[in-house]
Short mmCIF file of C-alpha atoms in Angstrom, two decimals:
data_model
loop_
_atom_site.label_atom_id
_atom_site.label_comp_id
_atom_site.label_asym_id
_atom_site.label_seq_id
_atom_site.Cartn_x
_atom_site.Cartn_y
_atom_site.Cartn_z
CA ASP A 9 124.21 99.79 79.20
CA ALA A 10 120.46 99.87 78.80
CA ASP A 11 118.47 101.44 81.63
CA VAL A 12 115.67 98.86 81.48
CA THR A 13 116.60 95.28 80.65
CA GLN A 14 114.42 92.24 80.13
CA THR A 15 115.31 88.56 80.15
CA PRO A 16 114.89 86.42 78.21
CA ARG A 17 114.48 88.30 74.93
CA ASN A 18 112.82 85.34 73.26
CA ARG A 19 111.18 82.27 74.75
CA ILE A 20 109.27 79.34 73.35
CA THR A 21 107.36 77.20 75.80
CA LYS A 22 104.59 74.62 75.87
CA THR A 23 101.03 74.85 77.11
CA GLY A 24 100.81 74.29 80.86
CA LYS A 25 104.38 75.28 81.67
CA ARG A 26 105.22 77.90 84.26
CA ILE A 27 107.37 80.69 82.95
CA MET A 28 108.91 83.81 84.44
CA LEU A 29 109.91 86.98 82.63
CA GLU A 30 112.31 89.28 84.41
CA CYS A 31 112.82 93.02 84.32
CA SER A 32 115.62 95.05 85.87
CA GLN A 33 116.18 98.80 85.85
CA THR A 34 119.00 101.12 86.77
CA LYS A 35 116.99 104.34 86.54
CA GLY A 36 116.16 104.41 90.23
CA HIS A 37 112.45 104.66 89.51
CA ASP A 38 109.87 103.51 92.03
CA ARG A 39 107.14 102.65 89.53
CA MET A 40 107.30 99.62 87.27
CA TYR A 41 104.83 98.19 84.78
CA TRP A 42 104.21 95.10 82.67
CA TYR A 43 102.44 95.38 79.30
CA ARG A 44 101.65 92.95 76.54
CA GLN A 45 101.54 93.88 72.90
CA ASP A 46 99.45 92.02 70.37
CA PRO A 47 99.32 92.84 66.66
CA GLY A 48 96.61 95.42 65.97
CA LEU A 49 95.80 95.90 69.67
CA GLY A 50 98.49 98.24 70.91
CA LEU A 51 99.80 97.78 74.45
CA ARG A 52 97.68 96.68 77.36
CA LEU A 53 98.63 96.95 81.03
CA ILE A 54 98.94 93.66 82.94
CA TYR A 55 100.25 94.74 86.36
CA TYR A 56 101.89 97.75 87.89
CA SER A 57 103.83 98.46 91.06
CA PHE A 58 104.33 101.80 92.77
CA ASP A 59 106.92 100.43 95.16
CA VAL A 60 108.07 97.12 96.59
CA LYS A 61 104.97 96.77 98.77
CA ASP A 62 102.41 98.17 96.36
CA ILE A 63 101.34 95.92 93.50
CA ASN A 64 98.16 96.36 91.49
CA LYS A 65 96.26 94.60 88.74
CA GLY A 66 95.99 96.24 85.39
CA GLU A 67 93.56 95.81 82.53
CA ILE A 68 94.34 92.15 81.73
CA SER A 69 95.82 90.46 84.82
CA ASP A 70 94.03 87.09 84.58
CA GLY A 71 96.51 84.25 84.12
CA TYR A 72 99.46 86.35 85.29
CA SER A 73 101.16 87.11 88.59
CA VAL A 74 104.03 89.40 89.51
CA SER A 75 106.73 89.80 92.12
CA ARG A 76 108.58 92.97 93.04
CA GLN A 77 111.76 91.60 94.55
CA ALA A 78 113.44 94.96 94.95
CA GLN A 79 113.07 98.50 93.70
CA ALA A 80 115.04 97.53 90.62
CA LYS A 81 113.41 94.18 89.83
CA PHE A 82 109.89 93.28 88.73
CA SER A 83 109.07 89.78 87.46
CA LEU A 84 106.05 88.56 85.54
CA SER A 85 104.95 84.93 85.83
CA LEU A 86 102.60 82.82 83.78
CA GLU A 87 101.56 80.05 86.14
CA SER A 88 100.24 77.76 83.41
CA ALA A 89 100.94 79.16 79.97
CA ILE A 90 98.31 78.96 77.25
CA PRO A 91 98.63 79.70 73.51
CA ASN A 92 96.69 82.98 73.65
CA GLN A 93 99.41 84.35 75.92
CA THR A 94 101.72 84.35 72.91
CA ALA A 95 102.68 88.02 72.62
CA LEU A 96 105.41 90.58 73.01
CA TYR A 97 105.84 91.62 76.65
CA PHE A 98 107.26 94.95 77.74
CA CYS A 99 108.43 96.20 81.10
CA ALA A 100 108.42 99.94 81.77
CA THR A 101 109.44 102.25 84.60
CA SER A 102 108.60 105.79 85.67
CA GLU A 103 109.19 108.23 88.46
CA ASP A 104 106.47 108.66 91.04
CA THR A 105 106.41 112.44 90.81
CA GLY A 106 106.80 115.05 88.16
CA ARG A 107 106.55 114.09 84.53
CA ARG A 108 106.23 110.34 85.07
CA GLU A 109 107.44 109.57 81.57
CA GLN A 110 107.54 105.82 81.07
CA PHE A 111 110.75 104.18 79.85
CA PHE A 112 110.41 100.82 78.14
CA GLY A 113 112.60 97.76 78.00
CA PRO A 114 113.39 96.01 74.70
CA GLY A 115 110.65 93.43 75.12
CA THR A 116 110.38 89.65 75.47
CA ARG A 117 108.83 87.70 72.64
CA LEU A 118 106.95 84.74 74.15
CA THR A 119 105.52 81.91 72.12
CA VAL A 120 103.31 79.31 73.78
CA LEU A 121 102.83 76.16 71.71
CA GLY B 6 87.09 105.44 80.31
CA ASN B 7 89.97 106.83 78.32
CA SER B 8 90.56 105.73 74.76
CA VAL B 9 92.83 106.54 71.84
CA THR B 10 92.01 106.05 68.18
CA GLN B 11 94.70 106.33 65.55
CA MET B 12 94.65 105.75 61.84
CA GLU B 13 95.17 102.20 60.77
CA GLY B 14 98.12 101.27 58.71
CA PRO B 15 100.20 100.22 57.20
CA VAL B 16 101.30 103.49 55.66
CA THR B 17 103.83 103.39 52.84
CA LEU B 18 105.52 106.60 51.70
CA SER B 19 108.36 107.52 49.43
CA GLU B 20 111.38 109.22 50.94
CA GLU B 21 110.90 112.98 51.41
CA ALA B 22 107.10 112.70 51.37
CA PHE B 23 104.93 114.44 53.96
CA LEU B 24 103.63 112.32 56.82
CA THR B 25 100.45 112.66 58.84
CA ILE B 26 99.26 110.04 61.28
CA ASN B 27 95.92 110.94 62.80
CA CYS B 28 95.19 110.46 66.49
CA THR B 29 92.06 111.36 68.42
CA TYR B 30 91.28 110.69 72.03
CA THR B 31 88.51 110.44 74.57
CA ALA B 32 89.27 111.43 78.14
CA THR B 33 87.92 113.52 80.96
CA GLY B 34 89.80 116.48 82.27
CA TYR B 35 93.15 117.44 80.84
CA PRO B 36 95.19 114.42 79.79
CA SER B 37 98.81 114.45 78.71
CA LEU B 38 99.41 113.20 75.19
CA PHE B 39 102.33 111.24 73.77
CA TRP B 40 103.71 109.73 70.62
CA TYR B 41 105.91 106.67 71.04
CA VAL B 42 107.94 105.03 68.28
CA GLN B 43 108.94 101.38 68.04
CA TYR B 44 111.75 100.56 65.64
CA PRO B 45 111.99 96.97 64.39
CA GLY B 46 113.08 94.60 67.14
CA GLU B 47 113.17 97.28 69.80
CA GLY B 48 111.04 98.58 72.66
CA LEU B 49 109.02 101.77 72.63
CA GLN B 50 110.75 105.13 72.81
CA LEU B 51 109.09 108.41 73.64
CA LEU B 52 109.09 110.56 70.50
CA LEU B 53 107.31 113.66 71.76
CA LYS B 54 104.70 114.81 74.23
CA ALA B 55 102.36 117.65 75.12
CA THR B 56 100.84 118.25 78.51
CA LYS B 57 98.29 120.99 77.91
CA ALA B 58 96.06 122.39 75.22
CA ASP B 59 97.81 124.13 72.31
CA ASP B 60 101.21 122.75 73.33
CA LYS B 61 103.30 121.54 70.42
CA GLY B 62 105.61 118.62 70.97
CA SER B 63 108.52 118.21 68.57
CA ASN B 64 111.51 115.94 68.12
CA LYS B 65 113.60 114.64 65.21
CA GLY B 66 111.55 116.66 62.73
CA PHE B 67 108.25 115.27 64.00
CA GLU B 68 105.59 117.55 65.44
CA ALA B 69 102.19 117.18 67.07
CA THR B 70 99.88 119.84 68.51
CA TYR B 71 97.48 119.19 71.40
CA ARG B 72 94.08 120.31 70.11
CA LYS B 73 91.50 120.16 72.87
CA GLU B 74 88.69 121.51 70.70
CA THR B 75 89.03 118.58 68.31
CA THR B 76 90.47 116.12 70.88
CA SER B 77 93.33 115.40 68.50
CA PHE B 78 97.10 115.00 68.54
CA HIS B 79 98.08 114.30 64.93
CA LEU B 80 101.70 113.42 64.18
CA GLU B 81 103.37 115.19 61.24
CA LYS B 82 106.73 115.28 59.53
CA GLY B 83 107.56 117.34 56.50
CA SER B 84 110.04 114.99 54.85
CA VAL B 85 110.31 111.37 55.94
CA GLN B 86 113.43 109.25 55.65
CA VAL B 87 113.91 105.52 55.31
CA SER B 88 115.15 105.50 58.91
CA ASP B 89 111.69 106.68 60.06
CA SER B 90 110.23 103.28 59.19
CA ALA B 91 108.72 102.07 62.45
CA VAL B 92 105.45 101.60 64.32
CA TYR B 93 104.06 104.76 65.88
CA PHE B 94 101.78 104.73 68.93
CA CYS B 95 99.65 107.57 70.19
CA ALA B 96 98.99 107.45 73.93
CA LEU B 97 97.42 109.47 76.71
CA ARG B 98 97.79 109.69 80.44
CA GLY B 99 94.77 110.90 82.33
CA SER B 100 94.82 113.87 84.65
CA GLY B 101 92.88 112.45 87.57
CA ALA B 102 93.10 109.42 89.81
CA GLY B 103 94.98 106.70 88.02
CA SER B 104 97.08 109.20 86.12
CA TYR B 105 100.00 106.79 86.17
CA GLN B 106 98.38 104.67 83.46
CA LEU B 107 99.05 105.09 79.75
CA THR B 108 96.28 104.26 77.29
CA PHE B 109 97.66 103.37 73.86
CA GLY B 110 96.25 103.42 70.37
CA LYS B 111 96.68 100.30 68.26
CA GLY B 112 99.74 101.59 66.45
CA THR B 113 100.41 102.64 62.85
CA LYS B 114 103.15 100.95 60.90
CA LEU B 115 105.07 103.30 58.62
CA SER B 116 107.28 102.07 55.82
CA VAL B 117 109.39 104.58 53.90
CA ILE B 118 110.80 103.44 50.59
CA PRO B 119 113.79 105.01 48.82
#
């Protein structure tokens, strides 16, 4: 089984709808991250969490919110989706000490019409 | 702030050709450098890394050397295969406060044709 899983893998929604993307991990890592990937722009950090009680904004947090329900779960919400939030979203995890290599989930492709 | 610049693609090569994907960076201190690979329909996977100057990261026939004097971390492979077709991302993690965060380049799409 994959160490970092994301649901759904694909989602099409309409402008103004609320949507939640979920991430779960079995790696036992404390740190979790949400990125979005746009063609030609690489990955940009939306939010990150160092533990259940420590959540921080990243580079492009406007229009997004997150919830860290447990060490293993980190959800990303779009309160009112807009078309320019159409992108590929990745969750990642890392340890909080040592090498801190980030491990990525398979991604969620979100389309906002 | 930190930044990563990598060569724009797409890059198309014939099987067994030599590959170079250029990557340069801007950062203070001594960042760690990474190459990630994204195969079609999948998430990013760490390909190789280097954590200090002159380190060489290697994996699956790919290599990259951390060159502090030229602030570069170019990816090379001597003989590419069709299975190497993917998008390659250069990334860095800073050495100071905020060293959790990865800064990515825009990605280079590689297509290898038989």
